[in-house]
């Protein structure tokens, strides 16, 4: 068996582990000396080891996997993913220059690496040429190894707006144009809608605070998406634009570089979540690796202190914050992968380990409306699980030590069997 590939097991009991998940914030305690019975692609039972083993054995002989005293949690969910990311610079130019066939293989490789690092679900928020839909179908069919994908398709942007240079956006203008944009993404299979309502750090001829949609355009996006049962998330920096969008019914804010106490209070009151992407304003090493130009690096790194202030305001107001790296989820950065590093920054920035566990697992799944199937270690849920030696309730850095990954009842990573990230 090649441990880098899924292993097909109809059922198995996971033993010698402590089970915990995001419900700790609701008072659900970890289960020490636990076992998890996985049957097919879902969890059949979870609880104290002796009870689960007895239940499984009544069903016949069931193979076991000894997790060696690990802490077992749901896989992470990364809510700000671009598997076809192409920032300004030489690295991004390489991706932009790929043929459709090359791009498909590139994204499939990224999906594999994402799953192997313990991210079992992603929310894509702008991918090139609708390749994300083909990738999702390939993963579902078992032709490609990768996480579960929820996607916005192409992000909607005004003519010349943030990200217009790439095929991961669709240019629209006017209320009718943006309504058409929403419907185009829904027709392609989008689970949600992403819209760029302000400038950002990657647009040379804009500023973070540049308004890019007018009220009628923004209202058209939100009303149309909601009519189709899709939530809307917005790339957004400045408080004024975000506040207006929140009042119109925006479901989620990406980045939120320049929030204020008034706007965060409104976000909390209206239930608008924040995916802060703290990495994007403190990742010079990543920018240097991709050859990102000096103007973008200065804008990004210069926004860092205010970005952290905004994040602290959101936490103080009680805004729901969710894990999202913006950087490719699997990217090696500061001694770990981007998903874990982002979660560490969120935890250290005031969230704390317990809420960080929630923000990386159950919180995103609830936003996605998928909690019937994902997000906790409970009977009936998909067996999307990760194991690590450290306790993530003591230190979020425990996720650096993920050494075993299961998705849908299939083991896709087992370091004891010689798994390699390459």
mmCIF file of C-alpha atoms in Angstrom:
data_model
loop_
_atom_site.group_PDB
_atom_site.id
_atom_site.type_symbol
_atom_site.label_atom_id
_atom_site.label_comp_id
_atom_site.label_asym_id
_atom_site.label_seq_id
_atom_site.Cartn_x
_atom_site.Cartn_y
_atom_site.Cartn_z
ATOM 1 C CA UNK A 1 0.000 0.000 0.000
ATOM 2 C CA UNK A 2 1.197 3.486 -0.800
ATOM 3 C CA UNK A 3 0.105 5.531 2.256
ATOM 4 C CA UNK A 4 -0.059 8.699 0.135
ATOM 5 C CA UNK A 5 -3.131 7.157 -1.532
ATOM 6 C CA UNK A 6 -6.516 6.488 0.077
ATOM 7 C CA UNK A 7 -6.897 3.083 1.700
ATOM 8 C CA UNK A 8 -10.282 1.477 1.139
ATOM 9 C CA UNK A 9 -11.602 0.146 4.440
ATOM 10 C CA UNK A 10 -15.260 -0.742 4.807
ATOM 11 C CA UNK A 11 -15.018 -0.315 8.571
ATOM 12 C CA UNK A 12 -12.414 0.241 11.229
ATOM 13 C CA UNK A 13 -12.246 1.213 14.903
ATOM 14 C CA UNK A 14 -9.817 3.994 15.862
ATOM 15 C CA UNK A 15 -8.481 3.460 19.366
ATOM 16 C CA UNK A 16 -6.016 4.904 21.885
ATOM 17 C CA UNK A 17 -7.008 8.529 21.366
ATOM 18 C CA UNK A 18 -8.647 11.523 22.995
ATOM 19 C CA UNK A 19 -11.584 12.826 20.945
ATOM 20 C CA UNK A 20 -12.432 16.526 20.897
ATOM 21 C CA UNK A 21 -14.007 19.049 18.571
ATOM 22 C CA UNK A 22 -15.351 22.605 18.346
ATOM 23 C CA UNK A 23 -18.243 21.842 20.650
ATOM 24 C CA UNK A 24 -15.843 22.457 23.558
ATOM 25 C CA UNK A 25 -16.912 26.109 23.339
ATOM 26 C CA UNK A 26 -20.451 24.920 24.092
ATOM 27 C CA UNK A 27 -19.297 22.878 27.084
ATOM 28 C CA UNK A 28 -18.820 19.467 25.441
ATOM 29 C CA UNK A 29 -15.737 17.973 27.083
ATOM 30 C CA UNK A 30 -13.050 15.916 25.333
ATOM 31 C CA UNK A 31 -13.397 12.129 25.616
ATOM 32 C CA UNK A 32 -10.165 10.507 26.875
ATOM 33 C CA UNK A 33 -9.370 6.842 26.200
ATOM 34 C CA UNK A 34 -11.873 7.003 23.372
ATOM 35 C CA UNK A 35 -12.640 4.989 20.264
ATOM 36 C CA UNK A 36 -14.300 5.920 16.997
ATOM 37 C CA UNK A 37 -16.022 3.260 14.898
ATOM 38 C CA UNK A 38 -15.924 4.204 11.221
ATOM 39 C CA UNK A 39 -18.210 2.266 8.905
ATOM 40 C CA UNK A 40 -18.031 3.133 5.236
ATOM 41 C CA UNK A 41 -17.477 6.870 4.889
ATOM 42 C CA UNK A 42 -19.185 7.874 8.144
ATOM 43 C CA UNK A 43 -18.789 7.574 11.884
ATOM 44 C CA UNK A 44 -20.941 4.779 13.315
ATOM 45 C CA UNK A 45 -20.142 5.375 16.989
ATOM 46 C CA UNK A 46 -17.842 7.431 19.208
ATOM 47 C CA UNK A 47 -17.267 7.345 22.938
ATOM 48 C CA UNK A 48 -15.352 5.557 25.678
ATOM 49 C CA UNK A 49 -13.162 2.824 24.206
ATOM 50 C CA UNK A 50 -14.752 -0.145 25.964
ATOM 51 C CA UNK A 51 -18.280 0.863 24.953
ATOM 52 C CA UNK A 52 -17.457 1.495 21.294
ATOM 53 C CA UNK A 53 -15.432 -1.698 20.955
ATOM 54 C CA UNK A 54 -18.261 -3.739 22.460
ATOM 55 C CA UNK A 55 -20.752 -2.178 20.048
ATOM 56 C CA UNK A 56 -18.491 -2.741 17.055
ATOM 57 C CA UNK A 57 -17.710 -6.329 18.007
ATOM 58 C CA UNK A 58 -21.422 -7.144 18.131
ATOM 59 C CA UNK A 59 -21.362 -6.324 14.438
ATOM 60 C CA UNK A 60 -18.532 -8.827 13.848
ATOM 61 C CA UNK A 61 -14.755 -8.663 13.709
ATOM 62 C CA UNK A 62 -13.700 -5.072 13.020
ATOM 63 C CA UNK A 63 -10.101 -4.028 12.228
ATOM 64 C CA UNK A 64 -8.493 -1.511 14.560
ATOM 65 C CA UNK A 65 -6.070 1.371 14.131
ATOM 66 C CA UNK A 66 -4.118 2.293 17.260
ATOM 67 C CA UNK A 67 -3.532 6.068 17.147
ATOM 68 C CA UNK A 68 -0.830 5.935 19.803
ATOM 69 C CA UNK A 69 -2.402 8.291 22.320
ATOM 70 C CA UNK A 70 -3.160 10.993 19.753
ATOM 71 C CA UNK A 71 -5.685 13.803 19.996
ATOM 72 C CA UNK A 72 -8.354 13.229 17.337
ATOM 73 C CA UNK A 73 -10.284 16.190 15.910
ATOM 74 C CA UNK A 74 -12.256 16.958 12.751
ATOM 75 C CA UNK A 75 -10.139 18.010 9.794
ATOM 76 C CA UNK A 76 -9.613 21.736 9.352
ATOM 77 C CA UNK A 77 -11.803 23.825 7.062
ATOM 78 C CA UNK A 78 -10.047 26.666 5.217
ATOM 79 C CA UNK A 79 -12.580 29.331 4.227
ATOM 80 C CA UNK A 80 -10.349 31.495 2.011
ATOM 81 C CA UNK A 81 -8.693 29.288 -0.563
ATOM 82 C CA UNK A 82 -7.318 29.969 -4.052
ATOM 83 C CA UNK A 83 -5.883 26.826 -5.630
ATOM 84 C CA UNK A 84 -5.114 28.840 -8.781
ATOM 85 C CA UNK A 85 -3.666 31.894 -7.028
ATOM 86 C CA UNK A 86 -1.530 34.195 -9.193
ATOM 87 C CA UNK A 87 -0.275 37.291 -7.378
ATOM 88 C CA UNK A 88 1.669 40.009 -9.193
ATOM 89 C CA UNK A 89 5.231 38.842 -9.802
ATOM 90 C CA UNK A 90 7.143 36.025 -11.453
ATOM 91 C CA UNK A 91 5.449 33.221 -9.526
ATOM 92 C CA UNK A 92 2.007 34.482 -10.427
ATOM 93 C CA UNK A 93 3.006 35.005 -14.045
ATOM 94 C CA UNK A 94 3.925 31.327 -14.250
ATOM 95 C CA UNK A 95 0.449 30.307 -13.129
ATOM 96 C CA UNK A 96 -1.223 32.813 -15.465
ATOM 97 C CA UNK A 97 0.777 31.377 -18.358
ATOM 98 C CA UNK A 98 -0.421 27.822 -17.816
ATOM 99 C CA UNK A 99 -2.583 26.121 -20.413
ATOM 100 C CA UNK A 100 -5.979 24.826 -19.211
ATOM 101 C CA UNK A 101 -4.506 21.320 -18.974
ATOM 102 C CA UNK A 102 -1.492 22.487 -16.976
ATOM 103 C CA UNK A 103 -3.721 24.498 -14.656
ATOM 104 C CA UNK A 104 -5.901 21.450 -13.979
ATOM 105 C CA UNK A 105 -2.893 19.377 -12.930
ATOM 106 C CA UNK A 106 -1.508 22.272 -10.864
ATOM 107 C CA UNK A 107 -4.772 22.663 -8.961
ATOM 108 C CA UNK A 108 -5.110 18.912 -8.473
ATOM 109 C CA UNK A 109 -1.640 18.805 -6.941
ATOM 110 C CA UNK A 110 -2.590 21.657 -4.630
ATOM 111 C CA UNK A 111 -5.753 19.822 -3.620
ATOM 112 C CA UNK A 112 -3.748 16.712 -2.743
ATOM 113 C CA UNK A 113 -1.265 18.702 -0.665
ATOM 114 C CA UNK A 114 -4.123 20.529 1.054
ATOM 115 C CA UNK A 115 -5.771 17.302 2.168
ATOM 116 C CA UNK A 116 -2.495 15.783 3.322
ATOM 117 C CA UNK A 117 -1.802 18.731 5.633
ATOM 118 C CA UNK A 118 -5.073 18.092 7.462
ATOM 119 C CA UNK A 119 -7.448 20.452 5.674
ATOM 120 C CA UNK A 120 -10.366 18.216 4.712
ATOM 121 C CA UNK A 121 -12.724 20.974 3.497
ATOM 122 C CA UNK A 122 -12.071 24.206 1.618
ATOM 123 C CA UNK A 123 -14.121 27.178 0.502
ATOM 124 C CA UNK A 124 -12.705 28.468 -2.788
ATOM 125 C CA UNK A 125 -13.319 32.183 -3.241
ATOM 126 C CA UNK A 126 -12.127 32.846 -6.826
ATOM 127 C CA UNK A 127 -10.646 30.248 -9.153
ATOM 128 C CA UNK A 128 -9.626 30.508 -12.783
ATOM 129 C CA UNK A 129 -11.887 29.537 -15.674
ATOM 130 C CA UNK A 130 -14.297 27.529 -13.489
ATOM 131 C CA UNK A 131 -11.625 24.846 -13.168
ATOM 132 C CA UNK A 132 -12.720 24.440 -9.544
ATOM 133 C CA UNK A 133 -15.959 22.781 -10.646
ATOM 134 C CA UNK A 134 -14.087 20.195 -12.713
ATOM 135 C CA UNK A 135 -11.710 19.600 -9.807
ATOM 136 C CA UNK A 136 -14.611 19.099 -7.418
ATOM 137 C CA UNK A 137 -16.208 16.568 -9.736
ATOM 138 C CA UNK A 138 -12.906 14.689 -10.073
ATOM 139 C CA UNK A 139 -12.452 14.548 -6.289
ATOM 140 C CA UNK A 140 -16.028 13.385 -5.765
ATOM 141 C CA UNK A 141 -15.564 10.677 -8.393
ATOM 142 C CA UNK A 142 -12.350 9.491 -6.737
ATOM 143 C CA UNK A 143 -10.095 10.344 -9.674
ATOM 144 C CA UNK A 144 -8.221 12.980 -7.655
ATOM 145 C CA UNK A 145 -7.234 13.066 -3.982
ATOM 146 C CA UNK A 146 -8.368 16.293 -2.345
ATOM 147 C CA UNK A 147 -10.585 18.009 0.216
ATOM 148 C CA UNK A 148 -14.306 18.605 0.002
ATOM 149 C CA UNK A 149 -14.826 21.755 -2.045
ATOM 150 C CA UNK A 150 -17.380 24.506 -1.571
ATOM 151 C CA UNK A 151 -16.792 27.196 -4.158
ATOM 152 C CA UNK A 152 -17.848 30.626 -5.358
ATOM 153 C CA UNK A 153 -16.581 30.035 -8.893
ATOM 154 C CA UNK A 154 -15.329 33.353 -10.250
ATOM 155 C CA UNK A 155 -15.470 36.397 -7.986
ATOM 156 C CA UNK A 156 -17.593 39.295 -9.231
ATOM 157 C CA UNK A 157 -15.739 42.565 -9.785
ATOM 158 C CA UNK A 158 -16.450 45.908 -11.451
ATOM 159 C CA UNK A 159 -14.653 46.703 -14.689
ATOM 160 C CA UNK A 160 -11.023 47.312 -13.768
ATOM 161 C CA UNK A 161 -11.681 46.381 -10.133
ATOM 162 C CA UNK A 162 -9.745 44.224 -7.701
ATOM 163 C CA UNK A 163 -8.477 41.087 -9.441
ATOM 164 C CA UNK A 164 -9.832 41.994 -12.871
ATOM 165 C CA UNK A 165 -6.523 40.997 -14.513
ATOM 166 C CA UNK A 166 -7.162 37.286 -14.034
ATOM 167 C CA UNK A 167 -9.719 34.744 -15.227
ATOM 168 C CA UNK A 168 -10.704 33.994 -11.641
ATOM 169 C CA UNK A 169 -12.973 37.051 -11.723
ATOM 170 C CA UNK A 170 -15.942 38.129 -13.846
ATOM 171 C CA UNK A 171 -16.243 41.831 -14.653
ATOM 172 C CA UNK A 172 -19.718 43.303 -14.173
ATOM 173 C CA UNK A 173 -21.183 46.808 -14.118
ATOM 174 C CA UNK A 174 -24.497 48.163 -12.895
ATOM 175 C CA UNK A 175 -27.176 46.345 -10.944
ATOM 176 C CA UNK A 176 -28.294 44.302 -13.952
ATOM 177 C CA UNK A 177 -24.707 43.308 -14.711
ATOM 178 C CA UNK A 178 -24.076 42.096 -11.195
ATOM 179 C CA UNK A 179 -27.376 40.205 -11.098
ATOM 180 C CA UNK A 180 -26.275 38.457 -14.275
ATOM 181 C CA UNK A 181 -22.911 37.717 -12.681
ATOM 182 C CA UNK A 182 -24.522 36.030 -9.688
ATOM 183 C CA UNK A 183 -26.721 33.910 -11.917
ATOM 184 C CA UNK A 184 -23.758 32.948 -14.093
ATOM 185 C CA UNK A 185 -21.888 31.554 -11.092
ATOM 186 C CA UNK A 186 -24.969 29.770 -9.782
ATOM 187 C CA UNK A 187 -25.513 28.215 -13.214
ATOM 188 C CA UNK A 188 -21.943 26.889 -13.106
ATOM 189 C CA UNK A 189 -22.574 25.288 -9.705
ATOM 190 C CA UNK A 190 -21.453 27.892 -7.161
ATOM 191 C CA UNK A 191 -22.267 27.206 -3.504
ATOM 192 C CA UNK A 192 -21.818 30.874 -2.561
ATOM 193 C CA UNK A 193 -21.023 34.202 -4.195
ATOM 194 C CA UNK A 194 -17.833 36.243 -3.776
ATOM 195 C CA UNK A 195 -17.805 39.931 -4.660
ATOM 196 C CA UNK A 196 -14.984 42.492 -4.565
ATOM 197 C CA UNK A 197 -16.419 45.636 -2.992
ATOM 198 C CA UNK A 198 -13.197 47.553 -2.387
ATOM 199 C CA UNK A 199 -9.585 47.703 -3.431
ATOM 200 C CA UNK A 200 -6.955 45.538 -1.799
ATOM 201 C CA UNK A 201 -3.249 44.888 -1.480
ATOM 202 C CA UNK A 202 -2.787 43.214 -4.880
ATOM 203 C CA UNK A 203 -4.159 45.951 -7.159
ATOM 204 C CA UNK A 204 -1.503 48.375 -8.355
ATOM 205 C CA UNK A 205 -3.903 51.130 -9.438
ATOM 206 C CA UNK A 206 -6.155 51.114 -6.385
ATOM 207 C CA UNK A 207 -5.948 51.515 -2.624
ATOM 208 C CA UNK A 208 -7.325 49.301 0.123
ATOM 209 C CA UNK A 209 -10.007 51.907 0.824
ATOM 210 C CA UNK A 210 -11.087 52.377 -2.820
ATOM 211 C CA UNK A 211 -14.854 51.861 -3.171
ATOM 212 C CA UNK A 212 -15.583 49.591 -6.146
ATOM 213 C CA UNK A 213 -19.334 48.962 -6.027
ATOM 214 C CA UNK A 214 -22.204 51.389 -5.593
ATOM 215 C CA UNK A 215 -25.140 50.638 -3.338
ATOM 216 C CA UNK A 216 -27.478 49.465 -6.111
ATOM 217 C CA UNK A 217 -24.841 47.056 -7.427
ATOM 218 C CA UNK A 218 -24.101 45.643 -3.997
ATOM 219 C CA UNK A 219 -27.793 45.275 -3.192
ATOM 220 C CA UNK A 220 -28.324 43.461 -6.496
ATOM 221 C CA UNK A 221 -25.607 40.933 -5.667
ATOM 222 C CA UNK A 222 -26.914 40.192 -2.187
ATOM 223 C CA UNK A 223 -30.605 40.077 -3.071
ATOM 224 C CA UNK A 224 -30.054 37.886 -6.117
ATOM 225 C CA UNK A 225 -27.747 35.479 -4.318
ATOM 226 C CA UNK A 226 -30.087 35.170 -1.356
ATOM 227 C CA UNK A 227 -33.012 34.541 -3.694
ATOM 228 C CA UNK A 228 -31.057 31.565 -5.033
ATOM 229 C CA UNK A 229 -30.228 30.362 -1.516
ATOM 230 C CA UNK A 230 -26.556 31.377 -1.680
ATOM 231 C CA UNK A 231 -24.647 33.344 0.919
ATOM 232 C CA UNK A 232 -22.416 36.246 -0.116
ATOM 233 C CA UNK A 233 -18.902 36.966 1.046
ATOM 234 C CA UNK A 234 -17.039 40.128 0.133
ATOM 235 C CA UNK A 235 -13.412 41.043 -0.328
ATOM 236 C CA UNK A 236 -13.416 44.264 1.654
ATOM 237 C CA UNK A 237 -11.043 46.562 3.484
ATOM 238 C CA UNK A 238 -12.591 49.884 4.589
ATOM 239 C CA UNK A 239 -15.153 50.227 7.354
ATOM 240 C CA UNK A 240 -17.534 52.532 5.474
ATOM 241 C CA UNK A 241 -18.022 50.121 2.587
ATOM 242 C CA UNK A 242 -18.244 47.111 4.907
ATOM 243 C CA UNK A 243 -20.809 48.795 7.123
ATOM 244 C CA UNK A 244 -23.017 49.528 4.143
ATOM 245 C CA UNK A 245 -22.748 45.935 2.922
ATOM 246 C CA UNK A 246 -23.590 44.558 6.368
ATOM 247 C CA UNK A 247 -26.776 46.601 6.482
ATOM 248 C CA UNK A 248 -27.713 45.206 3.063
ATOM 249 C CA UNK A 249 -27.373 41.644 4.369
ATOM 250 C CA UNK A 250 -23.765 40.630 3.650
ATOM 251 C CA UNK A 251 -22.998 37.215 5.168
ATOM 252 C CA UNK A 252 -19.208 37.358 5.492
ATOM 253 C CA UNK A 253 -16.279 39.768 5.214
ATOM 254 C CA UNK A 254 -12.888 38.736 3.868
ATOM 255 C CA UNK A 255 -9.849 40.560 5.327
ATOM 256 C CA UNK A 256 -11.508 43.564 6.992
ATOM 257 C CA UNK A 257 -8.271 45.535 7.072
ATOM 258 C CA UNK A 258 -9.754 48.789 8.388
ATOM 259 C CA UNK A 259 -12.683 47.927 10.659
ATOM 260 C CA UNK A 260 -14.060 50.208 13.368
ATOM 261 C CA UNK A 261 -15.843 49.494 16.626
ATOM 262 C CA UNK A 262 -19.133 50.711 15.156
ATOM 263 C CA UNK A 263 -18.884 48.421 12.140
ATOM 264 C CA UNK A 264 -17.799 45.369 14.135
ATOM 265 C CA UNK A 265 -20.747 45.947 16.471
ATOM 266 C CA UNK A 266 -23.052 45.949 13.451
ATOM 267 C CA UNK A 267 -21.402 42.798 12.112
ATOM 268 C CA UNK A 268 -21.959 41.030 15.424
ATOM 269 C CA UNK A 269 -25.557 42.198 15.604
ATOM 270 C CA UNK A 270 -26.360 41.103 12.047
ATOM 271 C CA UNK A 271 -24.431 37.819 12.245
ATOM 272 C CA UNK A 272 -21.865 38.773 9.587
ATOM 273 C CA UNK A 273 -18.775 36.581 9.932
ATOM 274 C CA UNK A 274 -15.155 37.645 9.417
ATOM 275 C CA UNK A 275 -12.412 35.642 7.727
ATOM 276 C CA UNK A 276 -9.477 37.864 8.750
ATOM 277 C CA UNK A 277 -6.672 36.272 6.663
ATOM 278 C CA UNK A 278 -4.054 37.688 9.018
ATOM 279 C CA UNK A 279 -1.266 36.054 7.020
ATOM 280 C CA UNK A 280 -1.657 38.369 4.044
ATOM 281 C CA UNK A 281 -0.238 41.365 5.916
ATOM 282 C CA UNK A 282 2.676 39.515 7.523
ATOM 283 C CA UNK A 283 4.099 37.159 4.893
ATOM 284 C CA UNK A 284 7.219 38.739 3.392
ATOM 285 C CA UNK A 285 8.887 35.340 3.101
ATOM 286 C CA UNK A 286 6.019 34.137 0.902
ATOM 287 C CA UNK A 287 6.078 37.287 -1.216
ATOM 288 C CA UNK A 288 9.828 37.000 -1.747
ATOM 289 C CA UNK A 289 9.420 33.376 -2.807
ATOM 290 C CA UNK A 290 6.911 34.405 -5.493
ATOM 291 C CA UNK A 291 8.780 37.511 -6.630
ATOM 292 C CA UNK A 292 5.985 39.839 -5.554
ATOM 293 C CA UNK A 293 6.878 43.460 -6.481
ATOM 294 C CA UNK A 294 7.951 46.022 -3.913
ATOM 295 C CA UNK A 295 4.813 48.172 -4.217
ATOM 296 C CA UNK A 296 2.573 45.267 -3.171
ATOM 297 C CA UNK A 297 4.874 44.159 -0.381
ATOM 298 C CA UNK A 298 4.936 47.677 1.072
ATOM 299 C CA UNK A 299 1.155 47.987 0.905
ATOM 300 C CA UNK A 300 0.612 44.568 2.463
ATOM 301 C CA UNK A 301 3.141 44.733 5.260
ATOM 302 C CA UNK A 302 2.278 48.362 5.957
ATOM 303 C CA UNK A 303 -1.345 47.379 6.551
ATOM 304 C CA UNK A 304 -0.360 44.798 9.160
ATOM 305 C CA UNK A 305 -0.682 46.801 12.422
ATOM 306 C CA UNK A 306 -4.104 48.230 11.475
ATOM 307 C CA UNK A 307 -5.210 44.768 10.339
ATOM 308 C CA UNK A 308 -4.482 43.338 13.793
ATOM 309 C CA UNK A 309 -6.343 46.223 15.423
ATOM 310 C CA UNK A 310 -9.367 45.451 13.239
ATOM 311 C CA UNK A 311 -9.208 41.791 14.209
ATOM 312 C CA UNK A 312 -9.065 42.681 17.904
ATOM 313 C CA UNK A 313 -12.107 44.941 17.483
ATOM 314 C CA UNK A 314 -14.010 42.090 15.849
ATOM 315 C CA UNK A 315 -13.192 39.731 18.695
ATOM 316 C CA UNK A 316 -14.178 42.307 21.304
ATOM 317 C CA UNK A 317 -17.509 42.859 19.559
ATOM 318 C CA UNK A 318 -18.273 39.131 19.404
ATOM 319 C CA UNK A 319 -18.007 38.761 15.635
ATOM 320 C CA UNK A 320 -17.791 35.162 14.460
ATOM 321 C CA UNK A 321 -14.260 34.686 13.080
ATOM 322 C CA UNK A 322 -13.373 31.792 10.773
ATOM 323 C CA UNK A 323 -10.131 30.262 9.495
ATOM 324 C CA UNK A 324 -8.997 31.318 6.039
ATOM 325 C CA UNK A 325 -5.410 31.667 4.857
ATOM 326 C CA UNK A 326 -5.693 33.315 1.404
ATOM 327 C CA UNK A 327 -2.220 31.872 0.894
ATOM 328 C CA UNK A 328 -2.571 28.324 -0.592
ATOM 329 C CA UNK A 329 -3.656 26.133 2.360
ATOM 330 C CA UNK A 330 -0.754 23.704 2.055
ATOM 331 C CA UNK A 331 2.024 26.262 1.511
ATOM 332 C CA UNK A 332 5.009 25.750 3.810
ATOM 333 C CA UNK A 333 5.438 28.933 5.805
ATOM 334 C CA UNK A 334 7.169 29.758 9.085
ATOM 335 C CA UNK A 335 7.711 26.123 10.000
ATOM 336 C CA UNK A 336 4.274 24.768 9.161
ATOM 337 C CA UNK A 337 1.573 25.048 6.504
ATOM 338 C CA UNK A 338 -0.367 28.243 5.836
ATOM 339 C CA UNK A 339 -3.631 26.937 7.315
ATOM 340 C CA UNK A 340 -2.050 26.113 10.665
ATOM 341 C CA UNK A 341 0.013 29.316 10.731
ATOM 342 C CA UNK A 342 -3.116 31.404 10.161
ATOM 343 C CA UNK A 343 -4.902 29.571 12.964
ATOM 344 C CA UNK A 344 -1.929 30.219 15.254
ATOM 345 C CA UNK A 345 -2.054 33.941 14.464
ATOM 346 C CA UNK A 346 -5.780 33.976 15.159
ATOM 347 C CA UNK A 347 -5.295 32.196 18.472
ATOM 348 C CA UNK A 348 -2.407 34.424 19.578
ATOM 349 C CA UNK A 349 -4.324 37.536 18.499
ATOM 350 C CA UNK A 350 -6.897 37.016 21.224
ATOM 351 C CA UNK A 351 -9.003 34.048 20.144
ATOM 352 C CA UNK A 352 -7.302 31.400 22.294
ATOM 353 C CA UNK A 353 -6.939 27.670 21.574
ATOM 354 C CA UNK A 354 -10.518 26.517 22.243
ATOM 355 C CA UNK A 355 -12.119 29.172 20.054
ATOM 356 C CA UNK A 356 -9.403 28.603 17.448
ATOM 357 C CA UNK A 357 -10.385 24.938 17.275
ATOM 358 C CA UNK A 358 -13.972 26.047 16.694
ATOM 359 C CA UNK A 359 -12.911 28.672 14.130
ATOM 360 C CA UNK A 360 -10.992 26.042 12.175
ATOM 361 C CA UNK A 361 -13.626 23.308 12.235
ATOM 362 C CA UNK A 362 -17.240 23.645 13.368
ATOM 363 C CA UNK A 363 -17.600 27.415 12.827
ATOM 364 C CA UNK A 364 -16.830 27.294 9.088
ATOM 365 C CA UNK A 365 -18.979 24.221 8.615
ATOM 366 C CA UNK A 366 -21.943 25.949 10.244
ATOM 367 C CA UNK A 367 -21.450 28.964 7.956
ATOM 368 C CA UNK A 368 -21.456 26.599 4.985
ATOM 369 C CA UNK A 369 -24.661 24.958 6.225
ATOM 370 C CA UNK A 370 -22.999 21.532 6.234
ATOM 371 C CA UNK A 371 -23.154 20.708 9.950
ATOM 372 C CA UNK A 372 -25.446 17.711 9.337
ATOM 373 C CA UNK A 373 -22.487 15.951 7.715
ATOM 374 C CA UNK A 374 -19.275 17.626 8.866
ATOM 375 C CA UNK A 375 -17.528 19.634 11.580
ATOM 376 C CA UNK A 376 -17.689 17.354 14.651
ATOM 377 C CA UNK A 377 -16.702 13.840 15.708
ATOM 378 C CA UNK A 378 -20.216 12.436 16.055
ATOM 379 C CA UNK A 379 -22.105 9.382 14.887
ATOM 380 C CA UNK A 380 -23.614 9.976 11.449
ATOM 381 C CA UNK A 381 -21.016 12.534 10.347
ATOM 382 C CA UNK A 382 -18.471 11.938 7.598
ATOM 383 C CA UNK A 383 -15.259 10.480 8.988
ATOM 384 C CA UNK A 384 -13.071 13.494 8.132
ATOM 385 C CA UNK A 385 -10.530 13.310 10.948
ATOM 386 C CA UNK A 386 -6.976 14.282 11.878
ATOM 387 C CA UNK A 387 -4.715 12.995 14.639
ATOM 388 C CA UNK A 388 -1.844 14.804 16.384
ATOM 389 C CA UNK A 389 0.299 14.214 19.462
ATOM 390 C CA UNK A 390 -0.233 17.615 21.125
ATOM 391 C CA UNK A 391 -3.414 18.885 22.752
ATOM 392 C CA UNK A 392 -4.946 21.662 20.581
ATOM 393 C CA UNK A 393 -6.847 22.963 23.621
ATOM 394 C CA UNK A 394 -3.534 23.643 25.343
ATOM 395 C CA UNK A 395 -1.786 25.135 22.296
ATOM 396 C CA UNK A 396 -3.037 25.732 18.760
ATOM 397 C CA UNK A 397 0.474 24.848 17.572
ATOM 398 C CA UNK A 398 -0.500 21.207 18.196
ATOM 399 C CA UNK A 399 -1.861 21.244 14.628
ATOM 400 C CA UNK A 400 1.744 21.490 13.444
ATOM 401 C CA UNK A 401 2.023 17.867 14.540
ATOM 402 C CA UNK A 402 -0.824 16.402 12.472
ATOM 403 C CA UNK A 403 0.454 12.952 11.536
ATOM 404 C CA UNK A 404 -2.625 11.054 10.396
ATOM 405 C CA UNK A 405 -5.502 12.138 8.161
ATOM 406 C CA UNK A 406 -8.732 10.392 7.208
ATOM 407 C CA UNK A 407 -11.321 11.665 4.751
ATOM 408 C CA UNK A 408 -14.619 9.894 4.291
ATOM 409 C CA UNK A 409 -13.384 6.789 6.075
ATOM 410 C CA UNK A 410 -10.237 6.488 3.951
ATOM 411 C CA UNK A 411 -6.793 6.976 5.468
ATOM 412 C CA UNK A 412 -4.950 9.427 3.222
ATOM 413 C CA UNK A 413 -1.980 10.123 5.458
ATOM 414 C CA UNK A 414 -0.226 7.945 8.023
ATOM 415 C CA UNK A 415 3.251 9.096 8.985
ATOM 416 C CA UNK A 416 4.005 5.783 10.678
ATOM 417 C CA UNK A 417 3.719 4.091 7.284
ATOM 418 C CA UNK A 418 6.361 6.335 5.741
ATOM 419 C CA UNK A 419 4.072 9.012 4.311
ATOM 420 C CA UNK A 420 5.917 11.900 2.666
ATOM 421 C CA UNK A 421 4.656 15.400 1.878
ATOM 422 C CA UNK A 422 6.493 15.398 -1.428
#
